[in-house]
Amino acid sequence: MTIEFDAAVFRAPNEPLTIEKVAIPSTPPPGEVLVRLKASGVCHSDLHVVVGEWEVPSPMILGHEGSGIVERVGDGVTTLKKGDHVVLSWTPSCRRCRYCISGRPVLCDMVSQHSANHLSFDGRSRIRSVGEGDVYSFAGLGTFGEYALVPESGAIAVRSDAPFEQSALVGCAVTTGVGAAVNTAKVRPSDTVLVLGCGGVGLNAIQGARLAGARRIIAADIFDEKLEQARVFGATDLINNGRENFADKVHELTGGRGVEIAIEAIGLPRTIESAYEVLARGGTAVVAGQVADGMRISIDPFVMSDQELSLIGSNYGSSKPDADFPMLIDHYMNNRIDLDSLVTRVIDLKDINEAFDQMQRGIGIRSVIRY
């Protein structure tokens, strides 16, 4: 038995997504859960696929930032039950490999083997196009459709009084940004933090720095509207690096010292290099932005050793989704972080291509699909 539903399907780069009828098994395989999506964010990572910057198999249901309700559970599932409210994780972990047992589940062996290839843990797809063959699901989720079959560890139970539209964003932008500051960079109250890029990830990195008590938070972007949004989320200083000399302004704001932490949340080689170049001695640059395939950066290794600089990556905010998703929802419900302002537009699935167009023009923060 299957369930048929509409989904936004990617067929080829630089072509609009098409709304198509697809089917999913109504009974989950062992160890998996069937989730009825209630909301999905439209993320810049999806745009990388749409414009051809990331090569993926097709046809594919995009989307990886979702929340919903568990409809059914497969044999062996013990941590979830029908009716649970969940946020989906695009790094479902096996909970057994060396990365999982050492507390780094986002690096799980199963994720790199299967979810990163847009397949389930058994190496197969769960979705079929009505009248055709298999359809891939982005990161093994495919939240641009109303149903998803995911491993038990890919659906994290959260409190049921949190709104779905805001909870969905915890599945990517919120965890990635807050985690980059709190978990990866380990921001301290004495730190001055620079965040380059004030999209969904960058604004949440600002929130994370504020949550950690950073003494000063500098936000940089080329759009004045986004910089004003950054102030709402906790930035103390703003740099429009489309009009101002970025490095000179950072050094002016810091008395020539530079910043202890720089978080790059755009995914461009030149901004990664810029983040590294304005570090204070002993500082750390965190790459949280996702770059297009094949990009490379250039840094001076002598300066790295001489000034003890660090350049590190942050995958999914170095998070532990089982613990971090419910905690972030609690922070939101207790007014410690702002998720409401992130949702600038609630849309229907049919409006997905318009949402990508607005993203490319720098309009708003997050469009969220409501099912």
mmCIF file of C-alpha atoms in Angstrom:
data_model
loop_
_atom_site.group_PDB
_atom_site.id
_atom_site.type_symbol
_atom_site.label_atom_id
_atom_site.label_comp_id
_atom_site.label_asym_id
_atom_site.label_seq_id
_atom_site.Cartn_x
_atom_site.Cartn_y
_atom_site.Cartn_z
ATOM 1 C CA MET A 1 0.000 0.000 0.000
ATOM 2 C CA THR A 2 1.191 3.490 -0.801
ATOM 3 C CA ILE A 3 0.225 7.088 -0.129
ATOM 4 C CA GLU A 4 0.115 9.474 -3.070
ATOM 5 C CA PHE A 5 0.902 13.170 -2.603
ATOM 6 C CA ASP A 6 2.189 16.229 -4.434
ATOM 7 C CA ALA A 7 5.861 17.171 -4.267
ATOM 8 C CA ALA A 8 8.141 19.794 -5.839
ATOM 9 C CA VAL A 9 10.525 17.782 -8.025
ATOM 10 C CA PHE A 10 13.917 18.849 -9.359
ATOM 11 C CA ARG A 11 14.613 17.542 -12.852
ATOM 12 C CA ALA A 12 17.531 19.625 -14.169
ATOM 13 C CA PRO A 13 19.594 22.684 -13.159
ATOM 14 C CA ASN A 14 18.215 26.128 -13.921
ATOM 15 C CA GLU A 15 14.738 24.780 -14.609
ATOM 16 C CA PRO A 16 11.702 25.444 -12.382
ATOM 17 C CA LEU A 17 10.740 22.708 -9.948
ATOM 18 C CA THR A 18 7.595 20.919 -11.083
ATOM 19 C CA ILE A 19 4.702 19.878 -8.855
ATOM 20 C CA GLU A 20 4.259 16.161 -9.473
ATOM 21 C CA LYS A 21 2.330 13.248 -8.013
ATOM 22 C CA VAL A 22 4.581 10.813 -6.123
ATOM 23 C CA ALA A 23 3.985 7.791 -3.903
ATOM 24 C CA ILE A 24 5.498 6.544 -0.640
ATOM 25 C CA PRO A 25 4.956 3.247 1.233
ATOM 26 C CA SER A 26 2.295 3.614 3.916
ATOM 27 C CA THR A 27 4.033 1.100 6.194
ATOM 28 C CA PRO A 28 7.541 2.091 7.350
ATOM 29 C CA PRO A 29 10.365 -0.446 7.027
ATOM 30 C CA PRO A 30 11.956 -1.648 10.289
ATOM 31 C CA GLY A 31 13.754 1.148 12.113
ATOM 32 C CA GLU A 32 12.018 3.927 10.158
ATOM 33 C CA VAL A 33 9.118 6.308 10.740
ATOM 34 C CA LEU A 34 6.543 7.819 8.396
ATOM 35 C CA VAL A 35 6.208 11.556 9.013
ATOM 36 C CA ARG A 36 3.466 13.795 7.690
ATOM 37 C CA LEU A 37 5.156 17.140 7.106
ATOM 38 C CA LYS A 38 3.435 20.263 8.381
ATOM 39 C CA ALA A 39 6.082 22.814 7.367
ATOM 40 C CA SER A 40 9.304 23.085 5.379
ATOM 41 C CA GLY A 41 11.794 25.911 5.139
ATOM 42 C CA VAL A 42 13.273 26.913 1.780
ATOM 43 C CA CYS A 43 17.040 26.924 2.333
ATOM 44 C CA HIS A 44 19.992 28.230 0.333
ATOM 45 C CA SER A 45 21.396 24.686 0.150
ATOM 46 C CA ASP A 46 18.390 23.772 -1.992
ATOM 47 C CA LEU A 47 19.200 26.742 -4.217
ATOM 48 C CA HIS A 48 22.725 25.382 -4.770
ATOM 49 C CA VAL A 49 21.047 22.407 -6.471
ATOM 50 C CA VAL A 50 18.501 24.448 -8.424
ATOM 51 C CA VAL A 51 21.152 26.681 -10.016
ATOM 52 C CA GLY A 52 23.546 23.818 -10.732
ATOM 53 C CA GLU A 53 26.248 24.610 -8.163
ATOM 54 C CA TRP A 54 25.856 21.173 -6.569
ATOM 55 C CA GLU A 55 25.591 18.098 -8.753
ATOM 56 C CA VAL A 56 22.887 15.687 -7.591
ATOM 57 C CA PRO A 57 20.991 12.781 -9.155
ATOM 58 C CA SER A 58 17.512 13.409 -10.519
ATOM 59 C CA PRO A 59 14.593 13.352 -10.340
ATOM 60 C CA MET A 60 14.771 14.554 -6.743
ATOM 61 C CA ILE A 61 12.437 16.036 -4.147
ATOM 62 C CA LEU A 62 14.396 18.903 -2.610
ATOM 63 C CA GLY A 63 13.981 20.278 0.913
ATOM 64 C CA HIS A 64 15.712 19.273 4.138
ATOM 65 C CA GLU A 65 14.311 21.646 6.782
ATOM 66 C CA GLY A 66 11.033 20.214 8.018
ATOM 67 C CA SER A 67 8.706 19.568 10.928
ATOM 68 C CA GLY A 68 5.656 17.362 11.208
ATOM 69 C CA ILE A 69 3.812 14.588 13.010
ATOM 70 C CA VAL A 70 4.680 10.901 13.158
ATOM 71 C CA GLU A 71 2.009 8.904 11.326
ATOM 72 C CA ARG A 72 3.404 5.371 11.758
ATOM 73 C CA VAL A 73 6.502 3.680 13.138
ATOM 74 C CA GLY A 74 8.299 0.596 11.834
ATOM 75 C CA ASP A 75 9.305 -2.477 13.780
ATOM 76 C CA GLY A 76 12.062 -1.858 16.297
ATOM 77 C CA VAL A 77 11.400 1.866 16.742
ATOM 78 C CA THR A 78 11.449 2.651 20.473
ATOM 79 C CA THR A 79 11.926 6.411 20.848
ATOM 80 C CA LEU A 80 8.973 7.624 18.765
ATOM 81 C CA LYS A 81 5.264 6.889 18.529
ATOM 82 C CA LYS A 82 2.291 7.911 16.409
ATOM 83 C CA GLY A 83 1.307 11.519 17.109
ATOM 84 C CA ASP A 84 4.733 12.751 18.211
ATOM 85 C CA HIS A 85 5.701 16.183 16.912
ATOM 86 C CA VAL A 86 9.124 15.988 15.297
ATOM 87 C CA VAL A 87 11.799 18.057 13.576
ATOM 88 C CA LEU A 88 13.660 16.213 10.833
ATOM 89 C CA SER A 89 17.444 15.920 10.882
ATOM 90 C CA TRP A 90 19.457 15.640 7.672
ATOM 91 C CA THR A 91 22.178 13.807 9.602
ATOM 92 C CA PRO A 92 20.314 10.748 10.920
ATOM 93 C CA SER A 93 22.893 8.785 12.869
ATOM 94 C CA CYS A 94 23.442 5.062 13.298
ATOM 95 C CA ARG A 95 24.234 5.629 17.011
ATOM 96 C CA ARG A 96 26.885 2.887 16.786
ATOM 97 C CA CYS A 97 29.878 4.043 14.710
ATOM 98 C CA ARG A 98 32.982 5.632 16.215
ATOM 99 C CA TYR A 99 31.725 9.150 15.465
ATOM 100 C CA CYS A 100 28.360 8.563 17.106
ATOM 101 C CA ILE A 101 29.732 6.982 20.262
ATOM 102 C CA SER A 102 32.338 9.748 20.594
ATOM 103 C CA GLY A 103 29.618 12.428 20.537
ATOM 104 C CA ARG A 104 29.941 13.625 16.917
ATOM 105 C CA PRO A 105 26.790 12.198 15.272
ATOM 106 C CA VAL A 106 26.813 14.706 12.385
ATOM 107 C CA LEU A 107 29.881 12.857 11.081
ATOM 108 C CA CYS A 108 28.202 9.431 11.278
ATOM 109 C CA ASP A 109 29.459 6.794 8.825
ATOM 110 C CA MET A 110 25.917 6.043 7.642
ATOM 111 C CA VAL A 111 25.291 9.700 6.802
ATOM 112 C CA SER A 112 28.381 9.906 4.606
ATOM 113 C CA GLN A 113 27.487 6.638 2.870
ATOM 114 C CA HIS A 114 23.762 7.085 2.301
ATOM 115 C CA SER A 115 22.081 10.339 3.410
ATOM 116 C CA ALA A 116 24.795 12.370 1.680
ATOM 117 C CA ASN A 117 23.892 10.452 -1.472
ATOM 118 C CA HIS A 118 20.178 11.232 -0.954
ATOM 119 C CA LEU A 119 19.235 7.649 -0.075
ATOM 120 C CA SER A 120 17.928 5.754 2.945
ATOM 121 C CA PHE A 121 20.233 3.702 5.170
ATOM 122 C CA ASP A 122 19.690 0.597 3.034
ATOM 123 C CA GLY A 123 20.920 2.461 -0.048
ATOM 124 C CA ARG A 124 17.482 2.758 -1.638
ATOM 125 C CA SER A 125 14.965 5.483 -2.361
ATOM 126 C CA ARG A 126 11.585 5.473 -0.603
ATOM 127 C CA ILE A 127 9.701 7.599 -3.159
ATOM 128 C CA ARG A 128 8.407 6.691 -6.605
ATOM 129 C CA SER A 129 7.034 8.978 -9.256
ATOM 130 C CA VAL A 130 3.528 7.920 -10.237
ATOM 131 C CA GLY A 131 3.911 6.269 -13.629
ATOM 132 C CA GLU A 132 7.725 6.379 -13.523
ATOM 133 C CA GLY A 133 10.547 5.056 -11.328
ATOM 134 C CA ASP A 134 12.427 6.007 -8.184
ATOM 135 C CA VAL A 135 12.724 9.604 -7.003
ATOM 136 C CA TYR A 136 15.612 10.707 -4.789
ATOM 137 C CA SER A 137 15.008 12.684 -1.592
ATOM 138 C CA PHE A 138 17.440 15.502 -0.822
ATOM 139 C CA ALA A 139 19.662 14.446 2.110
ATOM 140 C CA GLY A 140 17.341 11.483 2.526
ATOM 141 C CA LEU A 141 14.472 13.800 3.571
ATOM 142 C CA GLY A 142 12.822 15.614 0.645
ATOM 143 C CA THR A 143 10.658 18.018 2.645
ATOM 144 C CA PHE A 144 9.179 19.719 -0.444
ATOM 145 C CA GLY A 145 6.408 17.140 -0.230
ATOM 146 C CA GLU A 146 3.910 16.229 2.455
ATOM 147 C CA TYR A 147 5.361 12.853 3.537
ATOM 148 C CA ALA A 148 8.801 11.477 4.356
ATOM 149 C CA LEU A 149 10.122 8.092 5.463
ATOM 150 C CA VAL A 150 13.218 8.580 7.604
ATOM 151 C CA PRO A 151 15.360 6.556 10.009
ATOM 152 C CA GLU A 152 14.282 6.751 13.639
ATOM 153 C CA SER A 153 17.264 9.017 14.396
ATOM 154 C CA GLY A 154 16.211 11.362 11.572
ATOM 155 C CA ALA A 155 13.044 12.487 13.375
ATOM 156 C CA ILE A 156 13.644 14.224 16.699
ATOM 157 C CA ALA A 157 10.695 14.520 19.083
ATOM 158 C CA VAL A 158 10.009 18.056 20.327
ATOM 159 C CA ARG A 159 7.336 19.691 22.473
ATOM 160 C CA SER A 160 3.903 19.757 20.860
ATOM 161 C CA ASP A 161 3.047 23.365 21.742
ATOM 162 C CA ALA A 162 5.717 24.845 19.442
ATOM 163 C CA PRO A 163 4.443 26.103 16.048
ATOM 164 C CA PHE A 164 5.444 23.975 13.066
ATOM 165 C CA GLU A 165 6.679 26.844 10.865
ATOM 166 C CA GLN A 166 9.221 27.988 13.456
ATOM 167 C CA SER A 167 10.145 24.452 14.527
ATOM 168 C CA ALA A 168 10.987 23.498 10.937
ATOM 169 C CA LEU A 169 13.840 26.011 10.877
ATOM 170 C CA VAL A 170 15.509 24.232 13.790
ATOM 171 C CA GLY A 171 16.062 21.400 11.305
ATOM 172 C CA CYS A 172 18.731 23.418 9.470
ATOM 173 C CA ALA A 173 19.341 27.178 9.723
ATOM 174 C CA VAL A 174 18.855 27.587 13.474
ATOM 175 C CA THR A 175 20.941 24.592 14.505
ATOM 176 C CA THR A 176 23.629 25.338 11.913
ATOM 177 C CA GLY A 177 23.992 28.992 12.914
ATOM 178 C CA VAL A 178 23.549 28.836 16.682
ATOM 179 C CA GLY A 179 25.705 25.719 16.799
ATOM 180 C CA ALA A 180 28.515 27.338 14.780
ATOM 181 C CA ALA A 181 28.843 29.948 17.519
ATOM 182 C CA VAL A 182 28.094 27.876 20.608
ATOM 183 C CA ASN A 183 29.397 24.397 19.737
ATOM 184 C CA THR A 184 32.063 24.888 17.054
ATOM 185 C CA ALA A 185 33.561 28.279 17.932
ATOM 186 C CA LYS A 186 32.759 27.993 21.643
ATOM 187 C CA VAL A 187 32.239 31.752 21.922
ATOM 188 C CA ARG A 188 33.208 33.217 25.291
ATOM 189 C CA PRO A 189 31.871 36.376 26.961
ATOM 190 C CA SER A 190 35.217 38.103 26.345
ATOM 191 C CA ASP A 191 35.059 37.536 22.560
ATOM 192 C CA THR A 192 34.296 39.928 19.756
ATOM 193 C CA VAL A 193 32.495 37.903 17.074
ATOM 194 C CA LEU A 194 32.212 38.735 13.388
ATOM 195 C CA VAL A 195 29.490 37.110 11.255
ATOM 196 C CA LEU A 196 29.789 37.430 7.476
ATOM 197 C CA GLY A 197 26.443 36.952 5.751
ATOM 198 C CA CYS A 198 23.102 37.724 7.353
ATOM 199 C CA GLY A 199 20.886 35.070 5.815
ATOM 200 C CA GLY A 200 19.246 32.292 7.797
ATOM 201 C CA VAL A 201 22.496 30.738 9.043
ATOM 202 C CA GLY A 202 24.237 34.055 9.703
ATOM 203 C CA LEU A 203 21.377 35.543 11.707
ATOM 204 C CA ASN A 204 21.309 32.432 13.846
ATOM 205 C CA ALA A 205 25.071 32.587 14.334
ATOM 206 C CA ILE A 206 24.447 36.096 15.663
ATOM 207 C CA GLN A 207 21.794 34.678 17.987
ATOM 208 C CA GLY A 208 24.231 32.001 19.101
ATOM 209 C CA ALA A 209 26.938 34.565 19.853
ATOM 210 C CA ARG A 210 24.423 36.604 21.833
ATOM 211 C CA LEU A 211 23.270 33.482 23.694
ATOM 212 C CA ALA A 212 26.903 32.778 24.616
ATOM 213 C CA GLY A 213 27.298 36.344 25.941
ATOM 214 C CA ALA A 214 29.773 37.722 23.375
ATOM 215 C CA ARG A 215 30.894 41.221 24.328
ATOM 216 C CA ARG A 216 30.513 42.521 20.781
ATOM 217 C CA ILE A 217 28.923 41.109 17.607
ATOM 218 C CA ILE A 218 29.794 42.586 14.213
ATOM 219 C CA ALA A 219 27.548 41.700 11.261
ATOM 220 C CA ALA A 220 28.634 42.120 7.628
ATOM 221 C CA ASP A 221 26.509 41.899 4.480
ATOM 222 C CA ILE A 222 25.950 43.762 1.212
ATOM 223 C CA PHE A 223 22.215 44.346 1.819
ATOM 224 C CA ASP A 224 21.147 47.120 4.230
ATOM 225 C CA GLU A 225 17.854 45.331 4.901
ATOM 226 C CA LYS A 226 19.700 42.236 6.094
ATOM 227 C CA LEU A 227 22.002 44.323 8.262
ATOM 228 C CA GLU A 228 19.010 45.916 9.981
ATOM 229 C CA GLN A 229 17.652 42.409 10.580
ATOM 230 C CA ALA A 230 21.027 41.482 12.076
ATOM 231 C CA ARG A 231 20.640 44.246 14.628
ATOM 232 C CA VAL A 232 17.280 42.781 15.672
ATOM 233 C CA PHE A 233 18.959 39.425 16.267
ATOM 234 C CA GLY A 234 21.750 40.861 18.411
ATOM 235 C CA ALA A 235 24.424 42.521 16.266
ATOM 236 C CA THR A 236 26.063 45.510 17.962
ATOM 237 C CA ASP A 237 27.878 46.815 14.869
ATOM 238 C CA LEU A 238 27.107 46.668 11.143
ATOM 239 C CA ILE A 239 29.345 46.674 8.058
ATOM 240 C CA ASN A 240 28.042 46.987 4.523
ATOM 241 C CA ASN A 241 30.990 45.392 2.758
ATOM 242 C CA GLY A 242 29.550 46.399 -0.599
ATOM 243 C CA ARG A 243 30.192 50.064 0.265
ATOM 244 C CA GLU A 244 32.862 50.008 2.965
ATOM 245 C CA ASN A 245 36.380 48.598 3.037
ATOM 246 C CA PHE A 246 35.683 45.471 5.035
ATOM 247 C CA ALA A 247 39.088 44.868 6.642
ATOM 248 C CA ASP A 248 39.619 48.553 7.478
ATOM 249 C CA LYS A 249 36.206 48.752 9.136
ATOM 250 C CA VAL A 250 36.771 45.622 11.235
ATOM 251 C CA HIS A 251 40.103 46.968 12.455
ATOM 252 C CA GLU A 252 38.547 50.361 13.154
ATOM 253 C CA LEU A 253 35.829 48.745 15.282
ATOM 254 C CA THR A 254 38.323 46.597 17.183
ATOM 255 C CA GLY A 255 41.058 49.162 17.764
ATOM 256 C CA GLY A 256 43.286 47.484 15.195
ATOM 257 C CA ARG A 257 43.218 44.136 17.009
ATOM 258 C CA GLY A 258 40.835 42.090 14.863
ATOM 259 C CA VAL A 259 38.198 39.645 16.087
ATOM 260 C CA GLU A 260 38.559 36.559 18.240
ATOM 261 C CA ILE A 261 35.889 34.651 16.273
ATOM 262 C CA ALA A 262 34.816 35.079 12.641
ATOM 263 C CA ILE A 263 31.928 32.974 11.323
ATOM 264 C CA GLU A 264 31.528 32.803 7.547
ATOM 265 C CA ALA A 265 27.892 32.046 6.711
ATOM 266 C CA ILE A 266 27.779 32.697 2.961
ATOM 267 C CA GLY A 267 29.888 30.032 1.285
ATOM 268 C CA LEU A 268 32.159 32.098 -0.982
ATOM 269 C CA PRO A 269 35.952 31.706 -1.193
ATOM 270 C CA ARG A 270 36.584 35.462 -0.917
ATOM 271 C CA THR A 271 34.469 35.827 2.243
ATOM 272 C CA ILE A 272 36.098 32.786 3.853
ATOM 273 C CA GLU A 273 39.494 34.353 3.161
ATOM 274 C CA SER A 274 38.250 37.717 4.477
ATOM 275 C CA ALA A 275 37.046 36.109 7.708
ATOM 276 C CA TYR A 276 40.448 34.540 8.249
ATOM 277 C CA GLU A 277 42.353 37.734 7.412
ATOM 278 C CA VAL A 278 40.668 39.887 10.099
ATOM 279 C CA LEU A 279 41.349 37.533 13.014
ATOM 280 C CA ALA A 280 43.129 38.740 16.112
ATOM 281 C CA ARG A 281 46.184 36.761 17.177
ATOM 282 C CA GLY A 282 45.008 33.382 18.426
ATOM 283 C CA GLY A 283 41.641 33.829 16.674
ATOM 284 C CA THR A 284 39.402 31.272 14.991
ATOM 285 C CA ALA A 285 37.565 31.470 11.664
ATOM 286 C CA VAL A 286 34.611 29.090 11.316
ATOM 287 C CA VAL A 287 33.336 28.078 7.884
ATOM 288 C CA ALA A 288 29.592 27.487 8.264
ATOM 289 C CA GLY A 289 28.575 28.543 4.732
ATOM 290 C CA GLN A 290 28.246 25.924 1.994
ATOM 291 C CA VAL A 291 30.324 26.582 -1.113
ATOM 292 C CA ALA A 292 29.654 25.530 -4.690
ATOM 293 C CA ASP A 293 31.357 22.368 -5.936
ATOM 294 C CA GLY A 294 35.048 22.740 -6.771
ATOM 295 C CA MET A 295 35.790 25.997 -4.919
ATOM 296 C CA ARG A 296 39.203 26.549 -3.288
ATOM 297 C CA ILE A 297 40.659 29.167 -0.947
ATOM 298 C CA SER A 298 44.145 30.579 -0.415
ATOM 299 C CA ILE A 299 45.657 31.481 2.975
ATOM 300 C CA ASP A 300 49.144 32.315 4.238
ATOM 301 C CA PRO A 301 50.383 29.343 6.305
ATOM 302 C CA PHE A 302 53.191 31.375 7.883
ATOM 303 C CA VAL A 303 50.653 33.781 9.375
ATOM 304 C CA MET A 304 48.632 30.793 10.577
ATOM 305 C CA SER A 305 51.537 29.372 12.562
ATOM 306 C CA ASP A 306 53.085 32.689 13.592
ATOM 307 C CA GLN A 307 49.831 34.072 15.019
ATOM 308 C CA GLU A 308 48.304 30.722 16.054
ATOM 309 C CA LEU A 309 45.240 31.208 13.906
ATOM 310 C CA SER A 310 42.649 28.484 13.377
ATOM 311 C CA LEU A 311 40.455 27.833 10.338
ATOM 312 C CA ILE A 312 37.829 25.174 11.031
ATOM 313 C CA GLY A 313 34.662 23.812 9.496
ATOM 314 C CA SER A 314 31.262 23.536 11.121
ATOM 315 C CA ASN A 315 28.855 20.879 9.861
ATOM 316 C CA TYR A 316 25.281 21.329 11.147
ATOM 317 C CA GLY A 317 26.641 23.481 13.963
ATOM 318 C CA SER A 318 28.633 20.539 15.382
ATOM 319 C CA SER A 319 25.304 19.562 16.898
ATOM 320 C CA LYS A 320 23.823 16.570 18.638
ATOM 321 C CA PRO A 321 20.300 16.757 17.179
ATOM 322 C CA ASP A 322 18.750 14.459 19.812
ATOM 323 C CA ALA A 323 19.688 16.962 22.512
ATOM 324 C CA ASP A 324 20.020 20.236 20.629
ATOM 325 C CA PHE A 325 16.707 20.312 18.743
ATOM 326 C CA PRO A 326 14.511 20.113 21.885
ATOM 327 C CA MET A 327 16.818 22.569 23.667
ATOM 328 C CA LEU A 328 16.589 25.139 20.874
ATOM 329 C CA ILE A 329 12.800 24.813 20.799
ATOM 330 C CA ASP A 330 12.799 25.415 24.571
ATOM 331 C CA HIS A 331 15.005 28.490 24.092
ATOM 332 C CA TYR A 332 12.478 29.801 21.569
ATOM 333 C CA MET A 333 9.437 29.081 23.724
ATOM 334 C CA ASN A 334 11.155 30.827 26.654
ATOM 335 C CA ASN A 335 12.060 33.905 24.542
ATOM 336 C CA ARG A 336 15.812 33.323 24.594
ATOM 337 C CA ILE A 337 16.077 33.078 20.798
ATOM 338 C CA ASP A 338 13.851 34.585 18.109
ATOM 339 C CA LEU A 339 12.412 32.226 15.504
ATOM 340 C CA ASP A 340 9.344 34.301 14.652
ATOM 341 C CA SER A 341 11.320 37.000 12.854
ATOM 342 C CA LEU A 342 13.061 34.365 10.720
ATOM 343 C CA VAL A 343 9.770 33.433 9.043
ATOM 344 C CA THR A 344 9.207 36.293 6.636
ATOM 345 C CA ARG A 345 6.772 34.504 4.317
ATOM 346 C CA VAL A 346 4.484 31.468 4.639
ATOM 347 C CA ILE A 347 3.704 29.941 1.245
ATOM 348 C CA ASP A 348 1.964 27.052 -0.484
ATOM 349 C CA LEU A 349 4.003 24.356 -2.211
ATOM 350 C CA LYS A 350 3.001 25.780 -5.609
ATOM 351 C CA ASP A 351 4.878 29.000 -4.776
ATOM 352 C CA ILE A 352 8.251 27.258 -4.398
ATOM 353 C CA ASN A 353 9.881 28.720 -7.517
ATOM 354 C CA GLU A 354 8.895 32.247 -6.517
ATOM 355 C CA ALA A 355 10.511 31.597 -3.117
ATOM 356 C CA PHE A 356 13.811 30.731 -4.810
ATOM 357 C CA ASP A 357 13.557 33.862 -6.953
ATOM 358 C CA GLN A 358 13.139 36.025 -3.853
ATOM 359 C CA MET A 359 16.070 34.269 -2.193
ATOM 360 C CA GLN A 360 18.333 35.064 -5.127
ATOM 361 C CA ARG A 361 17.281 38.717 -4.928
ATOM 362 C CA GLY A 362 18.032 38.880 -1.209
ATOM 363 C CA ILE A 363 14.390 39.429 -0.208
ATOM 364 C CA GLY A 364 13.353 38.258 3.259
ATOM 365 C CA ILE A 365 14.948 35.660 5.515
ATOM 366 C CA ARG A 366 12.972 32.431 5.168
ATOM 367 C CA SER A 367 10.017 31.362 3.091
ATOM 368 C CA VAL A 368 8.275 28.464 4.826
ATOM 369 C CA ILE A 369 5.943 26.044 3.099
ATOM 370 C CA ARG A 370 2.850 25.200 5.136
ATOM 371 C CA TYR A 371 1.139 21.863 4.418
#
